[in-house]
JSON list of C-alpha atoms in Angstrom, two decimals:
[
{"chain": "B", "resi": 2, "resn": "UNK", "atom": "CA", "xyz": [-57.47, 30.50, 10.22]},
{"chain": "B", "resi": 3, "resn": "UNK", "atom": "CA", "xyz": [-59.96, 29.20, 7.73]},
{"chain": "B", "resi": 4, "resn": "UNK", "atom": "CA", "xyz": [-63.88, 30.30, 8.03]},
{"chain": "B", "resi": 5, "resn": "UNK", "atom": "CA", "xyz": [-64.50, 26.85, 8.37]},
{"chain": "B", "resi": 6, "resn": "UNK", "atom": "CA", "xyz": [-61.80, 26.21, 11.40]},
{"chain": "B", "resi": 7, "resn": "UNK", "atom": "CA", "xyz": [-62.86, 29.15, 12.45]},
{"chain": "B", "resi": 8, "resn": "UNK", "atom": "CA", "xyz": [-66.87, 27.56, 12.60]},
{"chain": "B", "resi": 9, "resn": "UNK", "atom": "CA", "xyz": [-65.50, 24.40, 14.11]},
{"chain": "B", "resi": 10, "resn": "UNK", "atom": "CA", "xyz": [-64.30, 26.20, 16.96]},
{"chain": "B", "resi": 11, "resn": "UNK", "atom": "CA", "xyz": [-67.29, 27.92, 17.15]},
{"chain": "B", "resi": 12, "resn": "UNK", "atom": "CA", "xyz": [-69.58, 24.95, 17.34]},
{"chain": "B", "resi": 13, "resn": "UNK", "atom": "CA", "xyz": [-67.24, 23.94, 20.26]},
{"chain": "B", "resi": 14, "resn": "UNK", "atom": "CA", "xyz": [-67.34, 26.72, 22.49]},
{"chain": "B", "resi": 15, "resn": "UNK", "atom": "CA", "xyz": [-71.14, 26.52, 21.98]},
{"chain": "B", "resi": 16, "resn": "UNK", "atom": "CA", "xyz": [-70.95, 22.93, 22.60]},
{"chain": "B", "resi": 17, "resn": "UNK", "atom": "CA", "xyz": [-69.02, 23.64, 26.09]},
{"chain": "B", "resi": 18, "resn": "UNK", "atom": "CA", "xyz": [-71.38, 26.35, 26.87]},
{"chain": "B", "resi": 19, "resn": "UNK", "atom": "CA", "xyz": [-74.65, 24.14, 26.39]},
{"chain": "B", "resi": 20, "resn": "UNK", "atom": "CA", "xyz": [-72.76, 20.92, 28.10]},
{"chain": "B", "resi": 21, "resn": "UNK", "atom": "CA", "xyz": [-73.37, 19.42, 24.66]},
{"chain": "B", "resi": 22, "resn": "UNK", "atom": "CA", "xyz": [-70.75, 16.49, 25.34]},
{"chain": "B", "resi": 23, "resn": "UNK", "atom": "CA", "xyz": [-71.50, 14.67, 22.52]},
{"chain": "B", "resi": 24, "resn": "UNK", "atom": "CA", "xyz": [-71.20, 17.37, 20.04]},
{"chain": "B", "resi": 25, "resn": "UNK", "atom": "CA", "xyz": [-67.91, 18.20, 21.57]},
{"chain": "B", "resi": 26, "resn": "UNK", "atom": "CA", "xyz": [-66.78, 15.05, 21.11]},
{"chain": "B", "resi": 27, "resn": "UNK", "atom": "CA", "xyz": [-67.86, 14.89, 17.56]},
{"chain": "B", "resi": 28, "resn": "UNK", "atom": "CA", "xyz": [-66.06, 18.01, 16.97]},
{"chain": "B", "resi": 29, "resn": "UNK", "atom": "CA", "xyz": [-62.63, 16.36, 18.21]},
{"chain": "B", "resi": 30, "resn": "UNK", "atom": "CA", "xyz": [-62.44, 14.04, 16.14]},
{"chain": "B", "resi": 31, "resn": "UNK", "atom": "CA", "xyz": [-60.23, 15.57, 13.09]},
{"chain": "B", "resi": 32, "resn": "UNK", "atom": "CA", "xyz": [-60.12, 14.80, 9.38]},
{"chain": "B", "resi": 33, "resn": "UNK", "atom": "CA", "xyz": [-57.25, 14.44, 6.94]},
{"chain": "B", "resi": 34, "resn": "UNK", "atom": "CA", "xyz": [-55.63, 17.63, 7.26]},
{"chain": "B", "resi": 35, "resn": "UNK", "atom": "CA", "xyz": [-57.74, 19.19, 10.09]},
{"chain": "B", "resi": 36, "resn": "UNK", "atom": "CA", "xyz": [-55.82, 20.33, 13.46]},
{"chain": "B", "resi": 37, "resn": "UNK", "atom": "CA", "xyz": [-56.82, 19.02, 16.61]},
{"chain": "B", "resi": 38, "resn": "UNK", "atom": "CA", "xyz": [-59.66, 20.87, 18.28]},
{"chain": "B", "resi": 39, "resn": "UNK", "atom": "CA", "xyz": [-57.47, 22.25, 20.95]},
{"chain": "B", "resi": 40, "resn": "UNK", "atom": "CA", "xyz": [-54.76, 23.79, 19.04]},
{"chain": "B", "resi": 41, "resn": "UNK", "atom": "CA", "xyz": [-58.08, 25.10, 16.81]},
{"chain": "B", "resi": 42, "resn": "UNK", "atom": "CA", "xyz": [-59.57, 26.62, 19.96]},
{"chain": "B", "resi": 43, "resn": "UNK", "atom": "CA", "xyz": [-55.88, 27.82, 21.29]},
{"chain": "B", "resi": 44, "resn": "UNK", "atom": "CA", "xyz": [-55.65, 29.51, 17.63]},
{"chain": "B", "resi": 45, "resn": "UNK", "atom": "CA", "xyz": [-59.17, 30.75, 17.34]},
{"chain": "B", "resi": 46, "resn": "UNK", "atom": "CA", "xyz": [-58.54, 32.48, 20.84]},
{"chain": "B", "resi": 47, "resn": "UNK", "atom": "CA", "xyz": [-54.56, 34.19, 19.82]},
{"chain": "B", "resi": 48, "resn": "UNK", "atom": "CA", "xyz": [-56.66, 35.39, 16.65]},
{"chain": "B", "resi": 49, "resn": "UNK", "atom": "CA", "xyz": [-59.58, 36.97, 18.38]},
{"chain": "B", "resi": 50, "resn": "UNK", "atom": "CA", "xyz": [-57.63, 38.18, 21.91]},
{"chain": "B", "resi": 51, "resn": "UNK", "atom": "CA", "xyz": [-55.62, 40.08, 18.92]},
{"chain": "B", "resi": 52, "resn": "UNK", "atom": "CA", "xyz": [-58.12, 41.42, 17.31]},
{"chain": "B", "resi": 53, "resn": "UNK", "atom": "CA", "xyz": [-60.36, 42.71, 20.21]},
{"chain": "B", "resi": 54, "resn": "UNK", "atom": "CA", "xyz": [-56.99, 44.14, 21.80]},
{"chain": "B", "resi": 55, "resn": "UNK", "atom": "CA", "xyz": [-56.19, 46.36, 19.18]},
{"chain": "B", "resi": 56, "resn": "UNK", "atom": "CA", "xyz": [-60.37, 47.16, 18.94]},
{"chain": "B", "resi": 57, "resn": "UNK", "atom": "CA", "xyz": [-60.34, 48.40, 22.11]},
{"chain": "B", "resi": 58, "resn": "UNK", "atom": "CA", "xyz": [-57.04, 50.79, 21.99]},
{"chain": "B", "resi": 59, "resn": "UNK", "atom": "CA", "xyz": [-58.68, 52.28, 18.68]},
{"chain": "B", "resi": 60, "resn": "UNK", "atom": "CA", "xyz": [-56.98, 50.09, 15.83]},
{"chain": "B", "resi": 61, "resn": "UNK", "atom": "CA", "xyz": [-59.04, 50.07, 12.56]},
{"chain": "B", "resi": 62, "resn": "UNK", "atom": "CA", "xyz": [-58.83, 49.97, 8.98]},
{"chain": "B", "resi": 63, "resn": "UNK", "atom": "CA", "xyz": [-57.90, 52.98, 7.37]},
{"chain": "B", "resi": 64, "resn": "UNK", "atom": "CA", "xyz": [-56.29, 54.82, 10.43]},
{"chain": "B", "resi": 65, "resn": "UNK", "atom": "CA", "xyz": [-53.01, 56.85, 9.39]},
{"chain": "B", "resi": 66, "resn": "UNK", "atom": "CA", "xyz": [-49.77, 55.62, 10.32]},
{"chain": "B", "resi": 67, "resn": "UNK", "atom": "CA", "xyz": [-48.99, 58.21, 13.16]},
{"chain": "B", "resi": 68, "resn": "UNK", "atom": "CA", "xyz": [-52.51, 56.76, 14.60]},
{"chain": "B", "resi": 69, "resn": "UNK", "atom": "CA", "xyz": [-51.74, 53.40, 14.24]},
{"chain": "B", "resi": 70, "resn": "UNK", "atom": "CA", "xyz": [-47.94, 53.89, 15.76]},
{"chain": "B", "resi": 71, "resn": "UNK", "atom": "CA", "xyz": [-50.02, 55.49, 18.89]},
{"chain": "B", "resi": 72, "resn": "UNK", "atom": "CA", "xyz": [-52.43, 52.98, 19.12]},
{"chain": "B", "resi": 73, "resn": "UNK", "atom": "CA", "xyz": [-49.21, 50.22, 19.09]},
{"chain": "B", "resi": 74, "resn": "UNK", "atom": "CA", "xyz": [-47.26, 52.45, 21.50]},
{"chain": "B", "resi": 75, "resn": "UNK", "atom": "CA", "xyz": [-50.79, 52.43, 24.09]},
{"chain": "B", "resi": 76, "resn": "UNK", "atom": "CA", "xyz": [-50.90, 48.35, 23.63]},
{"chain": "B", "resi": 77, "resn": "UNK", "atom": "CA", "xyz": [-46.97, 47.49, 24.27]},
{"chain": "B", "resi": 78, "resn": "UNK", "atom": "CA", "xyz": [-47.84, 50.08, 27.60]},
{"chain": "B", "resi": 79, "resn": "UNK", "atom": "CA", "xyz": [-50.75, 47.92, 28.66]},
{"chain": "B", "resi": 80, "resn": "UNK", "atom": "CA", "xyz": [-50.94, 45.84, 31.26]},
{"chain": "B", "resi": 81, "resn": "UNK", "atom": "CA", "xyz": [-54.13, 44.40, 30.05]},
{"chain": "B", "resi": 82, "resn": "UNK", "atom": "CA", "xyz": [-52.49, 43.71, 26.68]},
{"chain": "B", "resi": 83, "resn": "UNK", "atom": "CA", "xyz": [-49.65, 41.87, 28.02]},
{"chain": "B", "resi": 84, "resn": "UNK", "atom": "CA", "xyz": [-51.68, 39.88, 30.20]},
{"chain": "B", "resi": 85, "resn": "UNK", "atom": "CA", "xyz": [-54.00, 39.35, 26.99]},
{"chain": "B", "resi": 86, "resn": "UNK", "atom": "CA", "xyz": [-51.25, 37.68, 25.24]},
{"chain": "B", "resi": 87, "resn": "UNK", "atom": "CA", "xyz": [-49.82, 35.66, 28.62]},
{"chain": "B", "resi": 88, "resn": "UNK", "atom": "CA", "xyz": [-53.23, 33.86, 28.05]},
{"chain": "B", "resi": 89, "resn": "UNK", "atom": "CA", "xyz": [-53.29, 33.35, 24.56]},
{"chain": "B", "resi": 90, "resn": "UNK", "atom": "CA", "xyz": [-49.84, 31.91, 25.17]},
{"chain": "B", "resi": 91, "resn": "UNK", "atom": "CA", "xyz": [-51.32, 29.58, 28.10]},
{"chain": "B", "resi": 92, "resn": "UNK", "atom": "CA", "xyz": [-54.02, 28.32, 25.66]},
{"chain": "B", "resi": 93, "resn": "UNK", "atom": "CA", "xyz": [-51.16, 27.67, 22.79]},
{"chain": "B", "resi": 94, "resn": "UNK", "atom": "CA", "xyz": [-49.14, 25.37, 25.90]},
{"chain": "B", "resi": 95, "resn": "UNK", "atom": "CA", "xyz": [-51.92, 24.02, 26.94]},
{"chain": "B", "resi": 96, "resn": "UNK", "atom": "CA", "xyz": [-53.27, 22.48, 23.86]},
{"chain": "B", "resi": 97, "resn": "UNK", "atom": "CA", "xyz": [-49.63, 21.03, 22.78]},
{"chain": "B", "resi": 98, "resn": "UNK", "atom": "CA", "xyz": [-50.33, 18.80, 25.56]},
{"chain": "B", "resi": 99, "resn": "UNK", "atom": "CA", "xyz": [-52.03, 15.98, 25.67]},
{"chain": "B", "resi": 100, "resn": "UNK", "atom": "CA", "xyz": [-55.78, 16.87, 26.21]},
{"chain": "B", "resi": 101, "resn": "UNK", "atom": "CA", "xyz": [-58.73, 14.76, 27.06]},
{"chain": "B", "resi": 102, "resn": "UNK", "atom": "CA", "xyz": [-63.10, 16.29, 26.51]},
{"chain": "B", "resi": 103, "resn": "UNK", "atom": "CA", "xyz": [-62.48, 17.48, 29.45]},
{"chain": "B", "resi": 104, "resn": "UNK", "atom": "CA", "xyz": [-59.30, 19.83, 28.81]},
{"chain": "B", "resi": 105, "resn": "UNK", "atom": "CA", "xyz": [-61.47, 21.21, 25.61]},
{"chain": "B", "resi": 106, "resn": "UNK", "atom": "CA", "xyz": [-64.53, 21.51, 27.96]},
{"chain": "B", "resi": 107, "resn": "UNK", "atom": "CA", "xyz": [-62.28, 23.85, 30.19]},
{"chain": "B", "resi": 108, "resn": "UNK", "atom": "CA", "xyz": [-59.96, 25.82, 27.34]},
{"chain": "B", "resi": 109, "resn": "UNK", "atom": "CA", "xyz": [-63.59, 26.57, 25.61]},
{"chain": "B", "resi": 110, "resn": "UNK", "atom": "CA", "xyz": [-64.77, 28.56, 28.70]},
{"chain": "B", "resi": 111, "resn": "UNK", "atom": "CA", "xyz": [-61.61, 29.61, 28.99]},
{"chain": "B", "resi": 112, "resn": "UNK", "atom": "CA", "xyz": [-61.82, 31.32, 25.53]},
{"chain": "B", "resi": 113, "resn": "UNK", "atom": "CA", "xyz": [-65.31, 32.61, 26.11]},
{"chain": "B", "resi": 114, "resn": "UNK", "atom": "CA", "xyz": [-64.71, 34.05, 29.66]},
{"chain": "B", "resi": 115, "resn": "UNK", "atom": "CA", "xyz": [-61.70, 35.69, 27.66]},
{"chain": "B", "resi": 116, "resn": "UNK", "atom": "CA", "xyz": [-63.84, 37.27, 25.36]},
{"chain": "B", "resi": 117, "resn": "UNK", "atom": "CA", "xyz": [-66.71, 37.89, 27.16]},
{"chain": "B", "resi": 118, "resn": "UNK", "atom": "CA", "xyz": [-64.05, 40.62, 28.97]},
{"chain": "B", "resi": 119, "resn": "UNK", "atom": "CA", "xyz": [-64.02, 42.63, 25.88]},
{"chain": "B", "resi": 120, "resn": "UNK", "atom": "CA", "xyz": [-67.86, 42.98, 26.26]},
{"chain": "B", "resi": 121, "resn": "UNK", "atom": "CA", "xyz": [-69.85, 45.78, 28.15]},
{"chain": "B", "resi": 122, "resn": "UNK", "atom": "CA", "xyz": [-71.46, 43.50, 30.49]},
{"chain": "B", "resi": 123, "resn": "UNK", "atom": "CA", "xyz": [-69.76, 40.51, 30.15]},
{"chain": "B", "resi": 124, "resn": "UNK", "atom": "CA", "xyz": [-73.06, 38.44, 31.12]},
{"chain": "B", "resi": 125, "resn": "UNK", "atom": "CA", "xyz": [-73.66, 34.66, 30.72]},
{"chain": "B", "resi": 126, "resn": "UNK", "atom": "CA", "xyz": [-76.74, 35.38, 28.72]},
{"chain": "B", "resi": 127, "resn": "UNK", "atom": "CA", "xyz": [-74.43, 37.19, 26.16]},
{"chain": "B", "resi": 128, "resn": "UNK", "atom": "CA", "xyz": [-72.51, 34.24, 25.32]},
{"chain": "B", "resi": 129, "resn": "UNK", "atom": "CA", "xyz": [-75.03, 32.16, 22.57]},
{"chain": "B", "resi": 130, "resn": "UNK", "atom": "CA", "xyz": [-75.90, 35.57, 20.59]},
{"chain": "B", "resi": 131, "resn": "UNK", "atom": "CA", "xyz": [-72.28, 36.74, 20.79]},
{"chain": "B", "resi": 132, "resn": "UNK", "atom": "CA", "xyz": [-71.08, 33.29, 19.25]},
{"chain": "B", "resi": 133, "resn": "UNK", "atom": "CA", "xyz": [-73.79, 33.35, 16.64]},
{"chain": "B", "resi": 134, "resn": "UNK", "atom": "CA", "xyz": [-72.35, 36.93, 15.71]},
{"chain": "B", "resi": 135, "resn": "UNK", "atom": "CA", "xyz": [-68.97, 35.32, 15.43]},
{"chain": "B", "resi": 136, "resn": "UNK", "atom": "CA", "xyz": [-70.19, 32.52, 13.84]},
{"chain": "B", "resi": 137, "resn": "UNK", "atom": "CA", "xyz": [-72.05, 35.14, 10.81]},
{"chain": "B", "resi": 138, "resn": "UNK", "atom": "CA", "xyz": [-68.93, 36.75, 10.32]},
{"chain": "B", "resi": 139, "resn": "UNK", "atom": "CA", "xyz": [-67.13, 33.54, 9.80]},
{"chain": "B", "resi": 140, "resn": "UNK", "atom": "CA", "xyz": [-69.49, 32.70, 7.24]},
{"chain": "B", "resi": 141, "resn": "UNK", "atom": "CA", "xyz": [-69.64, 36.12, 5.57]},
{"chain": "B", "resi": 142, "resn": "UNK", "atom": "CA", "xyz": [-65.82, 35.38, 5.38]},
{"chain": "B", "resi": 143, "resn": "UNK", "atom": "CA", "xyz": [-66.88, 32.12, 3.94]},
{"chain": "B", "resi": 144, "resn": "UNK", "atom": "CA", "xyz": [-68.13, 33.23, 0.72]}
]
């Protein structure tokens, strides 16, 4: 994904989260060349559920290869994992369908509650300063 997909899907889930239905409805409406806002959200979610899987079983840049086969054999052996990537394949099913404000509305919760589980807490009042942290990396990305 682009930065810039990637900050559309951002403003969305915010959008959900504040019940800003105008916004989200704003934000479904695509341009030349722009995927619809769910399959954005369902690919936003695959690309983070990825990345904060492999975070959490220890994958990072400039591990060796024995470490990284380790951390790969730990992930296929998860439970979690698998279950990580039966959701991210919901999401991708669920946004080839047909979907209304109201189907965005739900896969953007969806999406946060899925990431919010990578979290310490996982509170409610983490939600609008964790998506403003994802929303400064997608611009750092940006540049």
């Amino acid at each position: 994904m682009t930065p810039d997909q990637m900050l559309r899907v951002l403003a969305a889930l915010e959008a959900a989260w504040t019940g800003d239905a105008l916004a989200l409805e704003s934000l479904a409406h695509t341009g030349p060349g722009e995927k619809p806002l769910p399959v954005a959200i369902a690919d936003y979610a695959d690309l983070a559920l990825q990345s904060l899987t492999a975070a959490a079983h220890g994958v990072r840049d400039g591990l060796p290869p024995d470490e990284i086969q380790a951390a790969a054999a730990r992930m296929v052996a998860d439970t979690g994992t698998r279950m990580t990537e039966l959701l991210a394949q919901t999401l991708q099913l669920w946004a080839a369908s047909p979907a209304g404000p109201a189907t965005v509305d739900d896969m953007a919760h969806v999406v946060i509650s899925a990431i919010l589980t990578f979290t310490p807490d996982g509170e409610p009042e983490q939600v609008l300063p964790m998506l403003a942290q994802l929303r400064a990396a997608a611009l750092a990305n940006r540049r």
